[in-house]
Amino acid sequence: MQRLILIFLIPMILFAHIDAELVRIEGRLFSKMIFLDYDYKKKLLNGEVVVYILYDSSEHKVIAQEFVEYLNNKKILGTKIRAKEFNINNLKEELPTAYITILEPENMKKIVNKLISQRRLIFTSDKSLISYAMASIYLGSRIVPIINPRLIRLSNIELRPIIFKVAKVYDDED
């Protein structure tokens, strides 16, 4: 019986560490990308970058809480970051500076048009959902941002050109 419990616990412990490390990598990259938006200063709330982390399940809530814990009170370019987690069914009307989504594909499809219309950057922690977000990351031999220029254009967000030199560009045809 103890062996059976260990068989289930060891992978959970190992993957929990991987999730936490991935959250730190994504949190670091996503928070810096916010400052590539030419209009980011207009999107600050009380002088702070406010990031809403959207989730749709209890498993995703745990990851959202890790993002909040990692991002809260960080400072980039002298600007404080404040992160808040929200279930997509309880989304606030107040607009954040950006969104990080931890959603199932069907929920991402439902909410993407609303988020695009708000002219805020939308990041996804799941690179397979990049067609519904503006940015994600690719983890391979190196960590590379992935951007979706079509959604960036649809939301009328203008990013500093440096991102197009370092990022992998998602193409709907891929």
Tab-separated table of N, CA and C in Angstrom:
chain	number	residue	atom	x	y	z
A	1	MET	N	0.824	-1.204	0.000
A	1	MET	CA	0.000	0.000	0.000
A	1	MET	C	0.862	1.260	0.000
A	2	GLN	N	1.925	1.255	0.824
A	2	GLN	CA	2.806	2.419	0.877
A	2	GLN	C	3.487	2.650	-0.466
A	3	ARG	N	3.860	1.551	-1.120
A	3	ARG	CA	4.498	1.683	-2.433
A	3	ARG	C	3.531	2.299	-3.439
A	4	LEU	N	2.286	1.887	-3.363
A	4	LEU	CA	1.275	2.425	-4.266
A	4	LEU	C	1.113	3.930	-4.067
A	5	ILE	N	1.084	4.344	-2.825
A	5	ILE	CA	0.972	5.777	-2.522
A	5	ILE	C	2.198	6.516	-3.050
A	6	LEU	N	3.385	5.939	-2.845
A	6	LEU	CA	4.613	6.568	-3.337
A	6	LEU	C	4.616	6.686	-4.856
A	7	ILE	N	4.102	5.670	-5.525
A	7	ILE	CA	4.050	5.699	-6.988
A	7	ILE	C	3.230	6.890	-7.476
A	8	PHE	N	2.171	7.234	-6.758
A	8	PHE	CA	1.341	8.371	-7.147
A	8	PHE	C	1.913	9.702	-6.669
A	9	LEU	N	2.533	9.719	-5.520
A	9	LEU	CA	3.036	10.974	-4.950
A	9	LEU	C	4.298	11.492	-5.627
A	10	ILE	N	5.218	10.614	-5.976
A	10	ILE	CA	6.489	11.051	-6.552
A	10	ILE	C	6.281	11.841	-7.844
A	11	PRO	N	5.509	11.351	-8.816
A	11	PRO	CA	5.301	12.165	-10.018
A	11	PRO	C	4.628	13.505	-9.719
A	12	MET	N	3.690	13.507	-8.768
A	12	MET	CA	3.016	14.765	-8.434
A	12	MET	C	4.014	15.771	-7.874
A	13	ILE	N	4.904	15.315	-7.020
A	13	ILE	CA	5.909	16.205	-6.435
A	13	ILE	C	6.859	16.703	-7.519
A	14	LEU	N	7.309	15.808	-8.386
A	14	LEU	CA	8.227	16.210	-9.456
A	14	LEU	C	7.568	17.195	-10.412
A	15	PHE	N	6.335	16.927	-10.821
A	15	PHE	CA	5.655	17.813	-11.759
A	15	PHE	C	5.263	19.129	-11.110
A	16	ALA	N	4.993	19.135	-9.823
A	16	ALA	CA	4.687	20.386	-9.121
A	16	ALA	C	5.880	21.318	-9.208
A	17	HIS	N	7.089	20.775	-9.071
A	17	HIS	CA	8.291	21.593	-9.192
A	17	HIS	C	8.428	22.146	-10.610
A	18	ILE	N	8.141	21.299	-11.607
A	18	ILE	CA	8.218	21.735	-13.002
A	18	ILE	C	7.208	22.851	-13.253
A	19	ASP	N	5.970	22.691	-12.762
A	19	ASP	CA	4.957	23.737	-12.927
A	19	ASP	C	5.404	25.045	-12.295
A	20	ALA	N	5.951	24.980	-11.089
A	20	ALA	CA	6.399	26.194	-10.400
A	20	ALA	C	7.524	26.862	-11.175
A	21	GLU	N	8.447	26.083	-11.701
A	21	GLU	CA	9.551	26.656	-12.483
A	21	GLU	C	9.021	27.262	-13.781
A	22	LEU	N	8.089	26.593	-14.419
A	22	LEU	CA	7.488	27.114	-15.645
A	22	LEU	C	6.745	28.420	-15.373
A	23	VAL	N	6.040	28.498	-14.267
A	23	VAL	CA	5.341	29.732	-13.887
A	23	VAL	C	6.345	30.868	-13.723
A	24	ARG	N	7.489	30.597	-13.095
A	24	ARG	CA	8.507	31.645	-12.922
A	24	ARG	C	9.047	32.111	-14.271
A	25	ILE	N	9.311	31.166	-15.164
A	25	ILE	CA	9.826	31.523	-16.491
A	25	ILE	C	8.787	32.349	-17.247
A	26	GLU	N	7.548	31.860	-17.279
A	26	GLU	CA	6.487	32.584	-17.990
A	26	GLU	C	6.208	33.927	-17.328
A	27	GLY	N	6.149	33.953	-16.022
A	27	GLY	CA	5.891	35.201	-15.309
A	27	GLY	C	6.944	36.251	-15.605
A	28	ARG	N	8.197	35.836	-15.616
A	28	ARG	CA	9.292	36.763	-15.918
A	28	ARG	C	9.163	37.304	-17.346
A	29	LEU	N	8.936	36.411	-18.301
A	29	LEU	CA	8.852	36.816	-19.704
A	29	LEU	C	7.597	37.644	-19.986
A	30	PHE	N	6.438	37.170	-19.534
A	30	PHE	CA	5.188	37.883	-19.800
A	30	PHE	C	5.208	39.280	-19.187
A	31	SER	N	5.704	39.394	-17.956
A	31	SER	CA	5.702	40.709	-17.304
A	31	SER	C	6.606	41.690	-18.042
A	32	LYS	N	7.703	41.220	-18.584
A	32	LYS	CA	8.593	42.110	-19.346
A	32	LYS	C	7.977	42.486	-20.687
A	33	MET	N	7.240	41.560	-21.295
A	33	MET	CA	6.626	41.852	-22.596
A	33	MET	C	5.572	42.952	-22.497
A	34	ILE	N	4.948	43.106	-21.346
A	34	ILE	CA	3.950	44.170	-21.160
A	34	ILE	C	4.560	45.528	-21.483
A	35	PHE	N	5.828	45.703	-21.145
A	35	PHE	CA	6.496	46.984	-21.349
A	35	PHE	C	6.886	47.215	-22.810
A	36	LEU	N	6.662	46.235	-23.674
A	36	LEU	CA	6.895	46.410	-25.107
A	36	LEU	C	5.693	47.032	-25.808
A	37	ASP	N	4.577	47.133	-25.120
A	37	ASP	CA	3.379	47.803	-25.640
A	37	ASP	C	3.634	49.310	-25.551
A	38	TYR	N	3.597	49.995	-26.695
A	38	TYR	CA	3.844	51.440	-26.693
A	38	TYR	C	2.891	52.182	-25.756
A	39	ASP	N	1.691	51.657	-25.556
A	39	ASP	CA	0.685	52.335	-24.730
A	39	ASP	C	0.566	51.764	-23.319
A	40	TYR	N	1.563	51.033	-22.853
A	40	TYR	CA	1.411	50.387	-21.539
A	40	TYR	C	1.148	51.394	-20.427
A	41	LYS	N	1.719	52.587	-20.509
A	41	LYS	CA	1.527	53.578	-19.433
A	41	LYS	C	0.064	53.996	-19.312
A	42	LYS	N	-0.655	54.011	-20.428
A	42	LYS	CA	-2.078	54.370	-20.403
A	42	LYS	C	-2.922	53.253	-19.773
A	43	LYS	N	-2.365	52.064	-19.666
A	43	LYS	CA	-3.102	50.902	-19.169
A	43	LYS	C	-2.772	50.575	-17.708
A	44	LEU	N	-1.947	51.404	-17.084
A	44	LEU	CA	-1.614	51.194	-15.675
A	44	LEU	C	-2.804	51.572	-14.811
A	45	LEU	N	-2.938	50.934	-13.664
A	45	LEU	CA	-3.974	51.282	-12.689
A	45	LEU	C	-3.267	51.810	-11.447
A	46	ASN	N	-3.528	53.067	-11.132
A	46	ASN	CA	-2.860	53.713	-9.991
A	46	ASN	C	-1.343	53.582	-10.076
A	47	GLY	N	-0.812	53.712	-11.292
A	47	GLY	CA	0.630	53.652	-11.489
A	47	GLY	C	1.228	52.259	-11.431
A	48	GLU	N	0.389	51.227	-11.383
A	48	GLU	CA	0.866	49.846	-11.298
A	48	GLU	C	0.428	49.036	-12.515
A	49	VAL	N	1.255	48.066	-12.875
A	49	VAL	CA	0.854	47.070	-13.862
A	49	VAL	C	-0.047	46.084	-13.125
A	50	VAL	N	-1.267	45.917	-13.612
A	50	VAL	CA	-2.196	44.961	-13.004
A	50	VAL	C	-2.434	43.834	-14.011
A	51	VAL	N	-2.143	42.618	-13.577
A	51	VAL	CA	-2.291	41.448	-14.435
A	51	VAL	C	-3.375	40.556	-13.850
A	52	TYR	N	-4.389	40.259	-14.673
A	52	TYR	CA	-5.423	39.309	-14.267
A	52	TYR	C	-5.019	37.939	-14.790
A	53	ILE	N	-4.984	36.966	-13.894
A	53	ILE	CA	-4.713	35.596	-14.283
A	53	ILE	C	-6.049	34.869	-14.293
A	54	LEU	N	-6.465	34.440	-15.477
A	54	LEU	CA	-7.774	33.813	-15.653
A	54	LEU	C	-7.640	32.296	-15.652
A	55	TYR	N	-8.516	31.642	-14.904
A	55	TYR	CA	-8.506	30.182	-14.834
A	55	TYR	C	-9.939	29.668	-14.944
A	56	ASP	N	-10.080	28.352	-15.178
A	56	ASP	CA	-11.415	27.773	-15.347
A	56	ASP	C	-11.622	26.454	-14.604
A	57	SER	N	-10.656	26.013	-13.831
A	57	SER	CA	-10.805	24.758	-13.085
A	57	SER	C	-9.973	24.829	-11.811
A	58	SER	N	-10.197	23.889	-10.924
A	58	SER	CA	-9.440	23.901	-9.661
A	58	SER	C	-7.951	23.649	-9.908
A	59	GLU	N	-7.620	22.808	-10.897
A	59	GLU	CA	-6.208	22.577	-11.231
A	59	GLU	C	-5.575	23.857	-11.761
A	60	HIS	N	-6.303	24.555	-12.609
A	60	HIS	CA	-5.785	25.805	-13.169
A	60	HIS	C	-5.705	26.899	-12.111
A	61	LYS	N	-6.588	26.841	-11.124
A	61	LYS	CA	-6.549	27.835	-10.046
A	61	LYS	C	-5.230	27.743	-9.274
A	62	VAL	N	-4.754	26.532	-9.067
A	62	VAL	CA	-3.479	26.345	-8.361
A	62	VAL	C	-2.350	27.031	-9.131
A	63	ILE	N	-2.341	26.872	-10.449
A	63	ILE	CA	-1.317	27.515	-11.280
A	63	ILE	C	-1.498	29.029	-11.238
A	64	ALA	N	-2.744	29.498	-11.307
A	64	ALA	CA	-3.021	30.939	-11.231
A	64	ALA	C	-2.495	31.514	-9.922
A	65	GLN	N	-2.681	30.794	-8.835
A	65	GLN	CA	-2.190	31.256	-7.536
A	65	GLN	C	-0.662	31.330	-7.515
A	66	GLU	N	-0.007	30.403	-8.211
A	66	GLU	CA	1.456	30.459	-8.306
A	66	GLU	C	1.897	31.703	-9.074
A	67	PHE	N	1.169	32.036	-10.152
A	67	PHE	CA	1.476	33.266	-10.891
A	67	PHE	C	1.322	34.483	-9.984
A	68	VAL	N	0.223	34.536	-9.241
A	68	VAL	CA	-0.022	35.672	-8.338
A	68	VAL	C	1.115	35.781	-7.328
A	69	GLU	N	1.460	34.666	-6.724
A	69	GLU	CA	2.535	34.659	-5.724
A	69	GLU	C	3.856	35.128	-6.335
A	70	TYR	N	4.148	34.671	-7.552
A	70	TYR	CA	5.405	35.048	-8.194
A	70	TYR	C	5.415	36.523	-8.616
A	71	LEU	N	4.327	36.987	-9.228
A	71	LEU	CA	4.307	38.333	-9.811
A	71	LEU	C	4.062	39.456	-8.813
A	72	ASN	N	3.271	39.203	-7.778
A	72	ASN	CA	2.897	40.283	-6.863
A	72	ASN	C	4.117	40.975	-6.273
A	73	ASN	N	4.063	42.305	-6.349
A	73	ASN	CA	5.075	43.188	-5.773
A	73	ASN	C	6.429	43.157	-6.473
A	74	LYS	N	6.522	42.483	-7.624
A	74	LYS	CA	7.738	42.592	-8.431
A	74	LYS	C	7.762	44.004	-8.999
A	75	LYS	N	8.945	44.477	-9.352
A	75	LYS	CA	9.073	45.782	-9.996
A	75	LYS	C	9.879	45.610	-11.271
A	76	ILE	N	9.379	46.218	-12.329
A	76	ILE	CA	10.099	46.254	-13.597
A	76	ILE	C	10.107	47.703	-14.045
A	77	LEU	N	11.282	48.199	-14.395
A	77	LEU	CA	11.449	49.606	-14.793
A	77	LEU	C	10.843	50.544	-13.748
A	78	GLY	N	10.954	50.169	-12.492
A	78	GLY	CA	10.444	50.998	-11.404
A	78	GLY	C	8.937	50.946	-11.219
A	79	THR	N	8.260	50.096	-11.977
A	79	THR	CA	6.799	49.995	-11.896
A	79	THR	C	6.415	48.702	-11.178
A	80	LYS	N	5.588	48.835	-10.163
A	80	LYS	CA	5.147	47.684	-9.369
A	80	LYS	C	4.129	46.855	-10.154
A	81	ILE	N	4.212	45.551	-9.984
A	81	ILE	CA	3.259	44.629	-10.612
A	81	ILE	C	2.341	44.076	-9.531
A	82	ARG	N	1.059	44.068	-9.846
A	82	ARG	CA	0.059	43.487	-8.950
A	82	ARG	C	-0.734	42.466	-9.770
A	83	ALA	N	-0.804	41.247	-9.280
A	83	ALA	CA	-1.514	40.179	-9.989
A	83	ALA	C	-2.718	39.732	-9.176
A	84	LYS	N	-3.794	39.406	-9.897
A	84	LYS	CA	-5.019	38.914	-9.263
A	84	LYS	C	-5.532	37.738	-10.082
A	85	GLU	N	-6.032	36.734	-9.395
A	85	GLU	CA	-6.580	35.571	-10.096
A	85	GLU	C	-8.097	35.686	-10.167
A	86	PHE	N	-8.653	35.238	-11.285
A	86	PHE	CA	-10.106	35.265	-11.466
A	86	PHE	C	-10.563	34.030	-12.214
A	87	ASN	N	-11.640	33.430	-11.722
A	87	ASN	CA	-12.335	32.417	-12.494
A	87	ASN	C	-13.019	33.172	-13.631
A	88	ILE	N	-13.017	32.616	-14.832
A	88	ILE	CA	-13.590	33.358	-15.963
A	88	ILE	C	-15.073	33.643	-15.787
A	89	ASN	N	-15.731	32.929	-14.904
A	89	ASN	CA	-17.150	33.194	-14.646
A	89	ASN	C	-17.364	34.375	-13.711
A	90	ASN	N	-16.311	34.856	-13.068
A	90	ASN	CA	-16.406	35.974	-12.119
A	90	ASN	C	-15.477	37.118	-12.502
A	91	LEU	N	-15.329	37.347	-13.778
A	91	LEU	CA	-14.394	38.354	-14.264
A	91	LEU	C	-14.873	39.757	-13.935
A	92	LYS	N	-13.974	40.583	-13.450
A	92	LYS	CA	-14.293	41.978	-13.106
A	92	LYS	C	-14.429	42.809	-14.379
A	93	GLU	N	-15.171	43.905	-14.269
A	93	GLU	CA	-15.319	44.825	-15.397
A	93	GLU	C	-14.117	45.756	-15.519
A	94	GLU	N	-13.439	46.010	-14.391
A	94	GLU	CA	-12.249	46.862	-14.412
A	94	GLU	C	-11.201	46.222	-15.328
A	95	LEU	N	-10.614	47.024	-16.201
A	95	LEU	CA	-9.631	46.493	-17.136
A	95	LEU	C	-8.250	46.442	-16.503
A	96	PRO	N	-7.568	45.312	-16.629
A	96	PRO	CA	-6.191	45.227	-16.151
A	96	PRO	C	-5.236	45.773	-17.212
A	97	THR	N	-3.962	45.705	-16.939
A	97	THR	CA	-2.952	46.067	-17.930
A	97	THR	C	-2.796	44.929	-18.935
A	98	ALA	N	-2.908	43.678	-18.470
A	98	ALA	CA	-2.749	42.500	-19.331
A	98	ALA	C	-3.424	41.295	-18.680
A	99	TYR	N	-3.570	40.235	-19.482
A	99	TYR	CA	-4.160	38.979	-19.009
A	99	TYR	C	-3.170	37.833	-19.210
A	100	ILE	N	-3.153	36.911	-18.267
A	100	ILE	CA	-2.500	35.617	-18.453
A	100	ILE	C	-3.617	34.589	-18.330
A	101	THR	N	-3.745	33.738	-19.339
A	101	THR	CA	-4.841	32.773	-19.342
A	101	THR	C	-4.328	31.364	-19.076
A	102	ILE	N	-5.046	30.669	-18.220
A	102	ILE	CA	-4.787	29.258	-17.928
A	102	ILE	C	-6.144	28.581	-18.107
A	103	LEU	N	-6.489	28.356	-19.367
A	103	LEU	CA	-7.847	27.932	-19.704
A	103	LEU	C	-7.852	26.716	-20.611
A	104	GLU	N	-8.947	25.987	-20.546
A	104	GLU	CA	-9.198	24.908	-21.496
A	104	GLU	C	-9.503	25.546	-22.856
A	105	PRO	N	-9.216	24.843	-23.961
A	105	PRO	CA	-9.428	25.425	-25.290
A	105	PRO	C	-10.832	25.985	-25.523
A	106	GLU	N	-11.873	25.262	-25.087
A	106	GLU	CA	-13.239	25.747	-25.349
A	106	GLU	C	-13.513	27.059	-24.610
A	107	ASN	N	-12.959	27.233	-23.422
A	107	ASN	CA	-13.149	28.486	-22.685
A	107	ASN	C	-12.317	29.618	-23.279
A	108	MET	N	-11.143	29.275	-23.782
A	108	MET	CA	-10.313	30.281	-24.443
A	108	MET	C	-11.041	30.802	-25.688
A	109	LYS	N	-11.653	29.900	-26.446
A	109	LYS	CA	-12.399	30.299	-27.643
A	109	LYS	C	-13.557	31.224	-27.289
A	110	LYS	N	-14.228	30.944	-26.165
A	110	LYS	CA	-15.390	31.746	-25.762
A	110	LYS	C	-15.014	33.165	-25.358
A	111	ILE	N	-13.864	33.341	-24.747
A	111	ILE	CA	-13.533	34.625	-24.133
A	111	ILE	C	-12.589	35.496	-24.975
A	112	VAL	N	-11.934	34.911	-25.972
A	112	VAL	CA	-10.884	35.636	-26.689
A	112	VAL	C	-11.378	36.928	-27.343
A	113	ASN	N	-12.548	36.922	-27.975
A	113	ASN	CA	-13.018	38.138	-28.652
A	113	ASN	C	-13.282	39.278	-27.674
A	114	LYS	N	-13.817	38.949	-26.512
A	114	LYS	CA	-14.038	39.975	-25.488
A	114	LYS	C	-12.703	40.579	-25.052
A	115	LEU	N	-11.709	39.728	-24.837
A	115	LEU	CA	-10.406	40.219	-24.390
A	115	LEU	C	-9.715	41.046	-25.471
A	116	ILE	N	-9.823	40.616	-26.723
A	116	ILE	CA	-9.217	41.371	-27.828
A	116	ILE	C	-9.803	42.768	-27.902
A	117	SER	N	-11.109	42.881	-27.731
A	117	SER	CA	-11.768	44.193	-27.836
A	117	SER	C	-11.317	45.158	-26.741
A	118	GLN	N	-10.724	44.641	-25.673
A	118	GLN	CA	-10.275	45.495	-24.572
A	118	GLN	C	-8.884	46.092	-24.802
A	119	ARG	N	-8.244	45.715	-25.899
A	119	ARG	CA	-6.927	46.244	-26.261
A	119	ARG	C	-5.885	46.002	-25.168
A	120	ARG	N	-5.915	44.818	-24.597
A	120	ARG	CA	-4.943	44.419	-23.583
A	120	ARG	C	-4.189	43.193	-24.086
A	121	LEU	N	-2.918	43.082	-23.715
A	121	LEU	CA	-2.150	41.904	-24.099
A	121	LEU	C	-2.741	40.661	-23.442
A	122	ILE	N	-2.787	39.581	-24.212
A	122	ILE	CA	-3.312	38.300	-23.734
A	122	ILE	C	-2.194	37.270	-23.877
A	123	PHE	N	-1.765	36.715	-22.755
A	123	PHE	CA	-0.744	35.677	-22.747
A	123	PHE	C	-1.409	34.350	-22.406
A	124	THR	N	-0.862	33.268	-22.946
A	124	THR	CA	-1.359	31.949	-22.572
A	124	THR	C	-0.211	31.110	-22.043
A	125	SER	N	-0.505	30.349	-21.007
A	125	SER	CA	0.511	29.455	-20.451
A	125	SER	C	0.587	28.150	-21.249
A	126	ASP	N	-0.322	27.969	-22.193
A	126	ASP	CA	-0.364	26.761	-23.017
A	126	ASP	C	-0.081	27.149	-24.463
A	127	LYS	N	1.128	26.859	-24.932
A	127	LYS	CA	1.508	27.316	-26.276
A	127	LYS	C	0.623	26.737	-27.375
A	128	SER	N	-0.075	25.643	-27.105
A	128	SER	CA	-0.977	25.089	-28.118
A	128	SER	C	-2.199	25.988	-28.327
A	129	LEU	N	-2.407	26.966	-27.423
A	129	LEU	CA	-3.533	27.901	-27.550
A	129	LEU	C	-3.098	29.263	-28.080
A	130	ILE	N	-1.934	29.337	-28.697
A	130	ILE	CA	-1.420	30.614	-29.197
A	130	ILE	C	-2.345	31.221	-30.254
A	131	SER	N	-3.157	30.427	-30.915
A	131	SER	CA	-4.089	30.992	-31.900
A	131	SER	C	-5.150	31.858	-31.229
A	132	TYR	N	-5.307	31.729	-29.901
A	132	TYR	CA	-6.284	32.522	-29.148
A	132	TYR	C	-5.619	33.521	-28.204
A	133	ALA	N	-4.329	33.711	-28.345
A	133	ALA	CA	-3.597	34.637	-27.471
A	133	ALA	C	-2.594	35.420	-28.308
A	134	MET	N	-2.013	36.425	-27.706
A	134	MET	CA	-1.032	37.252	-28.402
A	134	MET	C	0.391	36.776	-28.180
A	135	ALA	N	0.608	36.058	-27.081
A	135	ALA	CA	1.961	35.575	-26.806
A	135	ALA	C	1.935	34.363	-25.890
A	136	SER	N	2.967	33.555	-26.052
A	136	SER	CA	3.209	32.409	-25.191
A	136	SER	C	4.713	32.196	-25.195
A	137	ILE	N	5.161	31.051	-24.711
A	137	ILE	CA	6.589	30.759	-24.805
A	137	ILE	C	6.791	29.360	-25.349
A	138	TYR	N	7.929	29.188	-26.006
A	138	TYR	CA	8.350	27.890	-26.502
A	138	TYR	C	9.561	27.470	-25.677
A	139	LEU	N	9.474	26.301	-25.078
A	139	LEU	CA	10.593	25.760	-24.306
A	139	LEU	C	11.236	24.651	-25.114
A	140	GLY	N	12.404	24.916	-25.607
A	140	GLY	CA	13.164	23.915	-26.336
A	140	GLY	C	14.585	23.973	-25.824
A	141	SER	N	15.548	23.945	-26.738
A	141	SER	CA	16.938	24.082	-26.306
A	141	SER	C	17.175	25.478	-25.735
A	142	ARG	N	16.300	26.413	-26.110
A	142	ARG	CA	16.295	27.750	-25.495
A	142	ARG	C	14.852	28.197	-25.336
A	143	ILE	N	14.658	29.196	-24.503
A	143	ILE	CA	13.316	29.724	-24.243
A	143	ILE	C	13.071	30.868	-25.214
A	144	VAL	N	11.997	30.745	-26.000
A	144	VAL	CA	11.707	31.739	-27.029
A	144	VAL	C	10.253	32.181	-26.899
A	145	PRO	N	10.007	33.501	-26.924
A	145	PRO	CA	8.608	33.947	-26.951
A	145	PRO	C	7.978	33.593	-28.297
A	146	ILE	N	6.704	33.294	-28.272
A	146	ILE	CA	5.927	33.079	-29.498
A	146	ILE	C	4.900	34.201	-29.529
A	147	ILE	N	4.790	34.875	-30.663
A	147	ILE	CA	3.789	35.939	-30.769
A	147	ILE	C	2.828	35.649	-31.909
A	148	ASN	N	1.617	36.163	-31.754
A	148	ASN	CA	0.559	35.992	-32.740
A	148	ASN	C	0.235	37.380	-33.300
A	149	PRO	N	0.892	37.772	-34.399
A	149	PRO	CA	0.701	39.127	-34.936
A	149	PRO	C	-0.736	39.430	-35.352
A	150	ARG	N	-1.470	38.416	-35.788
A	150	ARG	CA	-2.853	38.647	-36.222
A	150	ARG	C	-3.699	39.170	-35.065
A	151	LEU	N	-3.610	38.541	-33.898
A	151	LEU	CA	-4.398	39.011	-32.752
A	151	LEU	C	-3.878	40.345	-32.224
A	152	ILE	N	-2.591	40.551	-32.304
A	152	ILE	CA	-2.029	41.842	-31.879
A	152	ILE	C	-2.609	42.949	-32.754
A	153	ARG	N	-2.654	42.711	-34.073
A	153	ARG	CA	-3.240	43.705	-34.994
A	153	ARG	C	-4.729	43.902	-34.721
A	154	LEU	N	-5.465	42.798	-34.514
A	154	LEU	CA	-6.909	42.889	-34.257
A	154	LEU	C	-7.218	43.741	-33.029
A	155	SER	N	-6.337	43.723	-32.055
A	155	SER	CA	-6.576	44.477	-30.822
A	155	SER	C	-6.008	45.892	-30.888
A	156	ASN	N	-5.421	46.253	-32.025
A	156	ASN	CA	-4.817	47.583	-32.202
A	156	ASN	C	-3.729	47.870	-31.179
A	157	ILE	N	-2.990	46.851	-30.810
A	157	ILE	CA	-1.843	47.030	-29.920
A	157	ILE	C	-0.603	47.136	-30.793
A	158	GLU	N	0.235	48.091	-30.470
A	158	GLU	CA	1.485	48.260	-31.206
A	158	GLU	C	2.638	47.943	-30.262
A	159	LEU	N	3.423	46.937	-30.651
A	159	LEU	CA	4.556	46.516	-29.829
A	159	LEU	C	5.866	47.062	-30.391
A	160	ARG	N	6.825	47.240	-29.513
A	160	ARG	CA	8.158	47.677	-29.943
A	160	ARG	C	8.743	46.591	-30.850
A	161	PRO	N	9.431	46.993	-31.917
A	161	PRO	CA	9.898	46.045	-32.935
A	161	PRO	C	10.877	44.980	-32.439
A	162	ILE	N	11.552	45.215	-31.334
A	162	ILE	CA	12.533	44.242	-30.845
A	162	ILE	C	11.915	42.858	-30.653
A	163	ILE	N	10.653	42.793	-30.275
A	163	ILE	CA	10.015	41.495	-30.036
A	163	ILE	C	9.959	40.662	-31.314
A	164	PHE	N	9.815	41.328	-32.459
A	164	PHE	CA	9.719	40.604	-33.726
A	164	PHE	C	11.071	40.042	-34.162
A	165	LYS	N	12.149	40.554	-33.567
A	165	LYS	CA	13.489	40.051	-33.881
A	165	LYS	C	13.847	38.830	-33.041
A	166	VAL	N	13.287	38.740	-31.843
A	166	VAL	CA	13.676	37.650	-30.943
A	166	VAL	C	12.620	36.552	-30.825
A	167	ALA	N	11.399	36.835	-31.208
A	167	ALA	CA	10.304	35.877	-31.009
A	167	ALA	C	10.082	35.002	-32.235
A	168	LYS	N	9.522	33.852	-31.976
A	168	LYS	CA	9.008	32.998	-33.041
A	168	LYS	C	7.622	33.547	-33.368
A	169	VAL	N	7.337	33.701	-34.646
A	169	VAL	CA	6.054	34.274	-35.059
A	169	VAL	C	5.090	33.145	-35.410
A	170	TYR	N	3.937	33.155	-34.737
A	170	TYR	CA	2.896	32.169	-35.018
A	170	TYR	C	2.182	32.569	-36.295
A	171	ASP	N	1.967	31.586	-37.149
A	171	ASP	CA	1.246	31.807	-38.396
A	171	ASP	C	0.050	30.864	-38.392
A	172	ASP	N	-1.132	31.396	-38.701
A	172	ASP	CA	-2.352	30.572	-38.708
A	172	ASP	C	-2.212	29.345	-39.606
A	173	GLU	N	-1.324	29.423	-40.566
A	173	GLU	CA	-1.139	28.330	-41.520
A	173	GLU	C	-0.352	27.170	-40.913
A	174	ASP	N	0.365	27.437	-39.791
A	174	ASP	CA	1.212	26.394	-39.169
A	174	ASP	C	0.405	25.208	-38.714
